[in-house]
Amino acid sequence: MAPTTGPGRTPTQLDQGADTKGGVGESPLRPDGTLKVTGEFAYSSDMWHEDMLWGCTLRSPHAHAEIVSVDISEALEQPGVHAVLTYDDLPTEMKNYGLEIKDTPVLAHGRVRHHGEPVALVAADHPETARRAAAKIKVDYRELPVVHDEESALAKDAPLLHPDRDDDHARHVPHPNVVHRQPIVRGDAGAAARRADVIVTGEYEVGMQDQAFLGPESGLAVPAEDGGVDLYIATQWLHSDLRQIAPVLGLPEEKVRMTLSGVGGAFGGREDLSMQIHACLLALVTGKPVKIVYNRFESFFGHVHRHPAKLWYEHGATRDGKITHMKCRIVLDGGAYASASPAVVGNAASLSVGPYVVDDVEIEALALYTNNPPCGAMRGFGAVQACFAYEAQMDKLAAELGMDPVELRRRNAMSQGTLLPTGQAVDSPAPVAELLRRVKAMPLPLEAQWETVGGEPDVRALPGGLSNTTHGEGVVRGVGYAVGIKNVGFSEGFDDYSTARVRLEVVGGEPVAMVHTAMAEVGQGGITVHAQIARTELGVAQVTIHPADTQVGSAGSTSASRQTYVTGGAVQHVCRLVREQVLERGRERFGTYHPAWASAELLLEGGKVVTDGGEVLASLVDVLGDEPVEAEDEWRHRPTEAFDLKTGQGFGHVQYSFAAHRAVVEVDTELGLVKVVELACAQDVGKAMNPQAVEGQIQGGTVQGLGLAVMEEIVVDARAKVRNPSFTDYLIPTILDTPTIPVDVLELADEHAPYGLRGAGEAPTLSSTPAVLAAVRAATGRALPRVPVRPEHIVEV
Amino acid sequence: MRVTFTVNGRRHEADDVWEGESLLYVLRERMGLPGSKNACEQGECGSCTVRLDGEPVCACLVAAGQVEGREVVTVEGLAEYARERDGSEGRGSTGDLAPVQQAFIDAGAVQCGFCTPGLLVAADELIERNPQPTDADIREALSGNLCRCTGYEKIMDAVRLAAARADDSAPEVV
C-alpha cells in the first residue's frame, strides 16, 4: 500500500522577488541563502514523512572474506522491524551498479571485497531499533588474504578482485587487478635525457583523502501508487543515479522519480551511489516511506575517497633551466571497485607533466584493484596527485641548478599553443607565468605575528596553537610556490551535455523567468549563476529556480569544474531560444507599429524590448500577454576524443584551468608542528561570473589542499581495514588551522566557452598542497616526499 | 519517556522518547525543527550547536532527558532571540533575520550551508559576549565548527561585518 500523503518537507522553488538584481559578472545573493541561514532549507537528511521507517545498512567488518552464511531470523523477530533484506531479495537479474563499470554489488553475494561493504539492510520504526536489529544478523565470514598495494595486487598468485571482468579495459590491462592503464609517449625522452645537464628523480606518495562533506549520505524513498518510487536525495548527478537505480529495482526510469534535496557538500564523494538503491528497495518491499541517514562513521564507508598514489618522476634540464624531458610512473590505488578509476587514470597521465613545456615524455599511469576502500572522484581528480609530485620535482630541479624555483617554472611555463603530452594544443589563454608573477608580487605577511605589545605571545598565531607548545622558540618561517593545471569538463570522448528548460511569463504584472534544470546545487552557487544568466539574457529582474529533478533532461554531473560551463551554457542557449520566440511574438503583435521590429538588432533589457540604439519598442508584459514562452534544449561543448591506448595521443580535454599558490608557513622545528600563516592564490577564471562565489571556490579549494598537505588521511592498515573513520581521528582544517587567503582573480576569456568562462572549482585544490610542502621544506630542509606531512616526518623521531 | 522543554520561547513536549535519544534527534525528528544539523553526531563538527540555558552546546552530545525543563535556542529561533536581546532598534538586523544571519548571506559565507546553523548560533553568542572580537578571537570562538566549503575566509568576513554593523560608534557598514 502506497502512502496517500506526500512528504512533510520537500525542496521548494527558490524565488528572490522583484527587487533582486544581478546579471553575469555581478555578485547577487544566493537564492537559497535565506532558507539556509534560518534552518528552513530542506536537506536530504531533513526529509520526513508521516509513518516513515528508518533504514540501516549492515556492513562487512572484513576487507576480504567469503560469506559462508547469513541468518536474518533473529533480526526479523525484533519488535518494530519491518524488513530485512539480503542479496537474495534483490528483485532482478541486475545486482550491480557502477559509474562506468557495473562491478559494485548492491548487497554482497558470497564475498566481500572491502571493509564496510554493504551486506544486508533493515527497515524499522526507529533508527536505533534498525541498528540493533542489524547487529542481530548473523553473518559467518571466512577471511581471505588481502591485496593492498601494487606488489601484492600484481603478484603471480594474487587473489583477483574481479576474476570474471569483461569491461572495456579488461582487454588492454597487463594484469586483471589493474583497472585501467594509460601510457603516453611523445618525442624521445631517452635521447632528450642525454642533452640534460642535470637530472633529478623522486619517489612521492599521496595519502587517501576524504571529501568529508558535512551533510551525510541520506534521503527518503516514498513508494508510489503506480508501483514506482519517489526518491528525495542528495547527489551530484540525478540522471546518472537514475540509470543505475532503475535496472536494479526492475522499474522503467520514468517510475523512479528523483528530486534533488538539499546537498551538504559533495567534492566528488556523491558521484557514486550510496544509499539510493537501498532506500528504494526497502520502500518498495515495505510499502512505506523509508529514510536512511548515515552517521559520520558510516559515511566514511559510504563513499569513495581520493586515490592514494605512488609516483616516480624523472626530470632533466639544461644549465639554463630548460626542461629536457620527463619520465613518470603513477600508481593509483582504486580499491575494491572501479568507480571513476579509469577517468582518474586518464587525468593523471595526461596532466602528469603539469603546466610546462616538455616535448619529450614517457608516462605511465594505472589504477589498481585492491581490497582497500574504493576510490574515485574527489576535487582535482587525478591532477592533485600528479601536481604534488611534479611541483616537488620543480623545486628539486631548481635547487640542483641553483636557480630560483619561480624562475625555473617561469622559464618552462606553458602558454597558449603549447602541446600537452597528448599532442593536444592548449587553445585558450594559459597564463602560467603571469599567475606565478602575481602570487610572488603579493606583499608577504608580517614576521612573528604572535608577538603582542609588551605582553605574552598570542599562541593562537603559533604552531601548536592553544596547546601552548611554543612561544616562538624553534619556529622557522618558510615560503613555497606551486602552480597546477586541471582539465575542465568530462574528457576522452564523453558526450558531455546539459539540458535546460526556461519559461518566461507574466506573474503579478511582472515578467518572471523560471529556470528548470537537473543540475545538482551542492553549495557551489550554480543556481545563483543560472538566475544571473537569465537576468542578463532575458532582461528580467525576477527569476525562479525550479527544484532540480528528473522531470527535465540530464544536466550532467556537478563535478570536473563543469557546471557553470556546461549547464550555464545550456541556460544561456535556452534563454536565447526564449528571447527569439519573444521577439518573434513581438514582431507578430507590434511589428507594424515600428520599423525597428524588422530592421534593428533587438535586445531584452529592463523588462522591455529595446533596439541596440536604446529605443524602447514594447514592454515584455505587453509582448507576452497571458501566454508564457517556454523552450528546452540540450547544449554541448566541443567534442573530445579518447586517448590512444598505446601512445596516449588525442584531443582528450575541452578546457584547462590554472591556479598558482604561494604558501607562507611557520614550523616548530623541534616538535614538527606546522602553522600555515598565509596561502595566497592567483587563478585565471576566464570570466568571473559571480566574483564573490569565485573567491569562495578558490578559498574553499585552497583549504582542502591545505588539509591534504598537513593533516588529512584515511589510515588503512595492512589488513586493508580503515582505522580512523570519524572526525575525531580524521582531521579536516578548522578555522584555527586556516590562514588568510588573499585571492587574485585573472579573467582571460576562453573564446570557446560561454561568456569566456573557465571552470574554476578544482584548480585551487591542486597547487595548494605542493605550495605548503615547498614552504615546509624551505623551513626545515627536509625532503618530505609524502603528504600529509606529519610531525614525525619533520623531526624524524 | 516524556520530555518537556522550551525551544525558541515555546514549550515543546515529546512522548515515547527512548532514553538514548539526543537533544538533536528530538529537535529534528520529534519537534519538527531540523535546522540544527547532523554532520558528525559526536561533538566534533559543531553543526548542531544550540544554546542550552544560554550556553552553546553540541545538541548531539546532550541526552534529551537532560534538557527537561530547560531552555533551548536553535537557529530557527535565532532571529527572535537576537531581536529580544538587542531590541528592535538593534543595528544590522534586516527584516526577519538576526544581524549575523544577514551578514552570512551578504558576505558569501554560505555555500552548501550545512555548517551554517551551528556557526550562526556560535557566532551570535561570540558577538553577544565580545561585541568587537579580534580575528584571533573569532577563530578561537568558531574553532569547534567545521566548514568544508568556504575555507572560512567569508565566514571571517561575515562575523567582522556583523560585529561592525552592531557597533553603534562605528560608521554604518553596508
mmCIF file of C-alpha atoms in Angstrom, chain A residues 527-739:
data_model
loop_
_atom_site.group_PDB
_atom_site.id
_atom_site.type_symbol
_atom_site.label_atom_id
_atom_site.label_comp_id
_atom_site.label_asym_id
_atom_site.label_seq_id
_atom_site.Cartn_x
_atom_site.Cartn_y
_atom_site.Cartn_z
ATOM 1 C CA ILE A 527 21.658 28.334 -9.056
ATOM 2 C CA THR A 528 22.813 31.895 -8.345
ATOM 3 C CA VAL A 529 24.626 31.896 -11.676
ATOM 4 C CA HIS A 530 21.600 30.470 -13.520
ATOM 5 C CA ALA A 531 19.499 33.347 -12.217
ATOM 6 C CA GLN A 532 22.226 35.799 -13.270
ATOM 7 C CA ILE A 533 22.337 34.334 -16.785
ATOM 8 C CA ALA A 534 18.557 34.530 -17.101
ATOM 9 C CA ARG A 535 18.593 38.182 -15.977
ATOM 10 C CA THR A 536 21.330 39.047 -18.452
ATOM 11 C CA GLU A 537 19.852 37.192 -21.391
ATOM 12 C CA LEU A 538 16.170 37.964 -20.820
ATOM 13 C CA GLY A 539 16.354 41.413 -19.233
ATOM 14 C CA VAL A 540 14.174 40.483 -16.276
ATOM 15 C CA ALA A 541 14.667 41.000 -12.549
ATOM 16 C CA GLN A 542 12.674 38.096 -11.176
ATOM 17 C CA VAL A 543 13.981 34.594 -11.724
ATOM 18 C CA THR A 544 12.550 31.490 -10.126
ATOM 19 C CA ILE A 545 14.715 28.396 -9.767
ATOM 20 C CA HIS A 546 12.718 25.190 -10.132
ATOM 21 C CA PRO A 547 13.822 22.287 -7.918
ATOM 22 C CA ALA A 548 16.223 20.009 -9.780
ATOM 23 C CA ASP A 549 14.569 16.708 -10.679
ATOM 24 C CA THR A 550 14.331 14.018 -13.325
ATOM 25 C CA GLN A 551 11.282 15.629 -14.946
ATOM 26 C CA VAL A 552 13.739 17.527 -17.129
ATOM 27 C CA GLY A 553 16.696 16.155 -19.114
ATOM 28 C CA SER A 554 20.134 15.471 -17.702
ATOM 29 C CA ALA A 555 22.396 18.308 -16.608
ATOM 30 C CA GLY A 556 25.416 16.053 -16.302
ATOM 31 C CA SER A 557 27.463 15.922 -13.171
ATOM 32 C CA THR A 558 28.342 18.667 -10.724
ATOM 33 C CA SER A 559 31.993 17.751 -10.997
ATOM 34 C CA ALA A 560 35.045 18.307 -13.183
ATOM 35 C CA SER A 561 34.590 22.087 -12.712
ATOM 36 C CA ARG A 562 31.994 21.788 -15.476
ATOM 37 C CA GLN A 563 28.601 23.004 -14.284
ATOM 38 C CA THR A 564 28.922 26.742 -14.900
ATOM 39 C CA TYR A 565 30.407 25.965 -18.287
ATOM 40 C CA VAL A 566 28.004 23.278 -19.424
ATOM 41 C CA THR A 567 24.694 23.803 -17.595
ATOM 42 C CA GLY A 568 25.433 27.523 -17.553
ATOM 43 C CA GLY A 569 25.952 27.199 -21.293
ATOM 44 C CA ALA A 570 22.652 25.349 -21.623
ATOM 45 C CA VAL A 571 20.789 28.028 -19.654
ATOM 46 C CA GLN A 572 22.351 30.735 -21.817
ATOM 47 C CA HIS A 573 21.485 28.850 -25.004
ATOM 48 C CA VAL A 574 17.891 28.190 -23.989
ATOM 49 C CA CYS A 575 17.373 31.755 -22.740
ATOM 50 C CA ARG A 576 18.407 32.881 -26.216
ATOM 51 C CA LEU A 577 15.856 30.490 -27.759
ATOM 52 C CA VAL A 578 13.236 32.030 -25.478
ATOM 53 C CA ARG A 579 14.373 35.509 -26.498
ATOM 54 C CA GLU A 580 13.974 34.624 -30.176
ATOM 55 C CA GLN A 581 10.430 33.403 -29.510
ATOM 56 C CA VAL A 582 9.622 36.568 -27.577
ATOM 57 C CA LEU A 583 10.929 38.752 -30.376
ATOM 58 C CA GLU A 584 9.030 36.697 -32.931
ATOM 59 C CA ARG A 585 5.839 37.193 -30.961
ATOM 60 C CA GLY A 586 6.620 40.891 -30.632
ATOM 61 C CA ARG A 587 7.054 41.207 -34.379
ATOM 62 C CA GLU A 588 3.714 39.456 -34.944
ATOM 63 C CA ARG A 589 1.879 41.640 -32.473
ATOM 64 C CA PHE A 590 3.567 45.007 -32.824
ATOM 65 C CA GLY A 591 5.769 44.780 -35.912
ATOM 66 C CA THR A 592 3.542 47.048 -37.967
ATOM 67 C CA TYR A 593 3.814 49.885 -35.439
ATOM 68 C CA HIS A 594 7.559 50.444 -35.703
ATOM 69 C CA PRO A 595 10.013 49.598 -38.496
ATOM 70 C CA ALA A 596 12.745 48.762 -35.958
ATOM 71 C CA TRP A 597 10.993 45.467 -35.187
ATOM 72 C CA ALA A 598 12.069 44.265 -38.608
ATOM 73 C CA SER A 599 15.364 46.048 -39.102
ATOM 74 C CA ALA A 600 17.192 46.588 -35.825
ATOM 75 C CA GLU A 601 19.180 44.331 -33.553
ATOM 76 C CA LEU A 602 16.776 43.822 -30.642
ATOM 77 C CA LEU A 603 17.594 43.192 -27.008
ATOM 78 C CA LEU A 604 15.674 42.402 -23.845
ATOM 79 C CA GLU A 605 16.609 44.871 -21.131
ATOM 80 C CA GLY A 606 14.911 46.140 -18.005
ATOM 81 C CA GLY A 607 11.738 44.188 -18.775
ATOM 82 C CA LYS A 608 11.482 45.738 -22.228
ATOM 83 C CA VAL A 609 12.267 45.037 -25.853
ATOM 84 C CA VAL A 610 14.786 47.660 -26.931
ATOM 85 C CA THR A 611 16.802 48.349 -30.047
ATOM 86 C CA ASP A 612 20.572 48.271 -29.886
ATOM 87 C CA GLY A 613 20.294 52.051 -30.045
ATOM 88 C CA GLY A 614 18.335 52.022 -26.787
ATOM 89 C CA GLU A 615 14.887 52.778 -28.150
ATOM 90 C CA VAL A 616 12.082 51.020 -26.265
ATOM 91 C CA LEU A 617 9.721 49.128 -28.569
ATOM 92 C CA ALA A 618 7.460 47.348 -26.079
ATOM 93 C CA SER A 619 7.346 46.005 -22.565
ATOM 94 C CA LEU A 620 7.830 42.284 -22.033
ATOM 95 C CA VAL A 621 4.490 42.266 -20.222
ATOM 96 C CA ASP A 622 2.745 43.522 -23.349
ATOM 97 C CA VAL A 623 4.576 41.170 -25.677
ATOM 98 C CA LEU A 624 3.987 38.101 -23.518
ATOM 99 C CA GLY A 625 0.369 38.822 -22.591
ATOM 100 C CA ASP A 626 -1.043 35.817 -20.786
ATOM 101 C CA GLU A 627 0.789 33.252 -22.911
ATOM 102 C CA PRO A 628 4.102 32.018 -21.487
ATOM 103 C CA VAL A 629 7.071 31.375 -23.743
ATOM 104 C CA GLU A 630 8.966 28.191 -22.978
ATOM 105 C CA ALA A 631 11.927 26.396 -24.512
ATOM 106 C CA GLU A 632 14.010 23.363 -23.637
ATOM 107 C CA ASP A 633 17.155 22.119 -25.297
ATOM 108 C CA GLU A 634 20.417 20.299 -24.801
ATOM 109 C CA TRP A 635 23.760 22.048 -25.111
ATOM 110 C CA ARG A 636 27.196 20.533 -25.657
ATOM 111 C CA HIS A 637 30.745 21.755 -25.528
ATOM 112 C CA ARG A 638 33.183 20.848 -28.297
ATOM 113 C CA PRO A 639 33.600 17.114 -28.667
ATOM 114 C CA THR A 640 36.720 15.449 -27.319
ATOM 115 C CA GLU A 641 38.259 12.118 -28.259
ATOM 116 C CA ALA A 642 39.708 9.131 -26.455
ATOM 117 C CA PHE A 643 43.438 8.882 -25.810
ATOM 118 C CA ASP A 644 45.213 6.299 -27.921
ATOM 119 C CA LEU A 645 45.716 3.242 -25.718
ATOM 120 C CA LYS A 646 49.397 2.865 -26.644
ATOM 121 C CA THR A 647 50.654 6.414 -27.256
ATOM 122 C CA GLY A 648 48.160 8.457 -25.254
ATOM 123 C CA GLN A 649 47.754 10.881 -28.132
ATOM 124 C CA GLY A 650 44.403 12.560 -28.707
ATOM 125 C CA PHE A 651 42.229 15.672 -28.335
ATOM 126 C CA GLY A 652 41.128 14.487 -24.903
ATOM 127 C CA HIS A 653 40.234 17.640 -22.995
ATOM 128 C CA VAL A 654 37.989 20.582 -23.784
ATOM 129 C CA GLN A 655 39.423 23.239 -21.442
ATOM 130 C CA TYR A 656 42.028 23.832 -18.743
ATOM 131 C CA SER A 657 42.098 25.746 -15.512
ATOM 132 C CA PHE A 658 45.226 27.203 -13.906
ATOM 133 C CA ALA A 659 45.982 28.369 -10.379
ATOM 134 C CA ALA A 660 49.163 29.258 -8.516
ATOM 135 C CA HIS A 661 49.770 29.445 -4.788
ATOM 136 C CA ARG A 662 52.323 30.974 -2.506
ATOM 137 C CA ALA A 663 52.406 29.410 0.956
ATOM 138 C CA VAL A 664 53.967 31.008 3.988
ATOM 139 C CA VAL A 665 54.374 28.619 6.901
ATOM 140 C CA GLU A 666 55.932 28.673 10.323
ATOM 141 C CA VAL A 667 57.249 25.372 11.581
ATOM 142 C CA ASP A 668 58.091 24.450 15.141
ATOM 143 C CA THR A 669 61.209 22.560 14.094
ATOM 144 C CA GLU A 670 61.543 20.883 17.494
ATOM 145 C CA LEU A 671 58.047 19.406 17.573
ATOM 146 C CA GLY A 672 57.336 19.195 13.855
ATOM 147 C CA LEU A 673 54.184 21.297 14.102
ATOM 148 C CA VAL A 674 53.182 23.426 11.123
ATOM 149 C CA LYS A 675 51.263 26.692 11.153
ATOM 150 C CA VAL A 676 50.217 27.910 7.734
ATOM 151 C CA VAL A 677 50.398 31.686 8.034
ATOM 152 C CA GLU A 678 49.131 32.652 4.618
ATOM 153 C CA LEU A 679 48.141 30.851 1.437
ATOM 154 C CA ALA A 680 47.875 33.317 -1.428
ATOM 155 C CA CYS A 681 46.286 32.249 -4.706
ATOM 156 C CA ALA A 682 46.128 33.650 -8.201
ATOM 157 C CA GLN A 683 43.800 31.966 -10.653
ATOM 158 C CA ASP A 684 42.563 32.611 -14.162
ATOM 159 C CA VAL A 685 38.800 32.043 -14.339
ATOM 160 C CA GLY A 686 38.192 33.348 -17.873
ATOM 161 C CA LYS A 687 35.210 35.318 -16.685
ATOM 162 C CA ALA A 688 34.213 35.738 -13.045
ATOM 163 C CA MET A 689 30.513 35.013 -13.492
ATOM 164 C CA ASN A 690 29.966 35.796 -9.793
ATOM 165 C CA PRO A 691 33.148 37.222 -8.253
ATOM 166 C CA GLN A 692 32.086 36.517 -4.669
ATOM 167 C CA ALA A 693 31.303 32.879 -5.467
ATOM 168 C CA VAL A 694 34.556 32.503 -7.419
ATOM 169 C CA GLU A 695 36.540 33.696 -4.411
ATOM 170 C CA GLY A 696 34.602 31.245 -2.250
ATOM 171 C CA GLN A 697 35.528 28.395 -4.596
ATOM 172 C CA ILE A 698 39.189 29.384 -4.613
ATOM 173 C CA GLN A 699 39.407 29.742 -0.840
ATOM 174 C CA GLY A 700 37.486 26.523 -0.191
ATOM 175 C CA GLY A 701 39.603 24.540 -2.647
ATOM 176 C CA THR A 702 42.767 26.044 -1.206
ATOM 177 C CA VAL A 703 41.886 24.840 2.292
ATOM 178 C CA GLN A 704 41.109 21.320 1.095
ATOM 179 C CA GLY A 705 44.596 21.331 -0.384
ATOM 180 C CA LEU A 706 45.980 22.556 2.937
ATOM 181 C CA GLY A 707 44.203 19.673 4.661
ATOM 182 C CA LEU A 708 45.870 17.149 2.357
ATOM 183 C CA ALA A 709 49.217 18.836 2.975
ATOM 184 C CA VAL A 710 49.303 18.677 6.745
ATOM 185 C CA MET A 711 46.550 16.560 8.271
ATOM 186 C CA GLU A 712 44.023 14.645 6.190
ATOM 187 C CA GLU A 713 44.439 10.924 5.617
ATOM 188 C CA ILE A 714 42.267 7.863 5.887
ATOM 189 C CA VAL A 715 44.588 5.379 7.525
ATOM 190 C CA VAL A 716 44.248 1.875 6.121
ATOM 191 C CA ASP A 717 46.222 -0.899 7.775
ATOM 192 C CA ALA A 718 47.943 -3.891 6.170
ATOM 193 C CA ARG A 719 44.734 -5.904 6.543
ATOM 194 C CA ALA A 720 43.039 -3.199 4.463
ATOM 195 C CA LYS A 721 40.922 -2.012 7.363
ATOM 196 C CA VAL A 722 40.088 1.644 7.964
ATOM 197 C CA ARG A 723 41.495 2.862 11.269
ATOM 198 C CA ASN A 724 40.093 6.362 11.625
ATOM 199 C CA PRO A 725 36.503 6.678 10.364
ATOM 200 C CA SER A 726 35.476 9.674 12.476
ATOM 201 C CA PHE A 727 36.034 13.410 12.727
ATOM 202 C CA THR A 728 37.909 12.705 15.954
ATOM 203 C CA ASP A 729 40.589 10.788 14.090
ATOM 204 C CA TYR A 730 40.278 12.066 10.521
ATOM 205 C CA LEU A 731 41.078 15.747 10.891
ATOM 206 C CA ILE A 732 39.969 18.461 8.495
ATOM 207 C CA PRO A 733 41.118 22.064 8.879
ATOM 208 C CA THR A 734 39.294 24.167 11.447
ATOM 209 C CA ILE A 735 39.102 27.940 11.265
ATOM 210 C CA LEU A 736 42.120 27.995 13.626
ATOM 211 C CA ASP A 737 44.169 25.851 11.234
ATOM 212 C CA THR A 738 43.313 28.099 8.327
ATOM 213 C CA PRO A 739 45.316 31.143 7.286
#
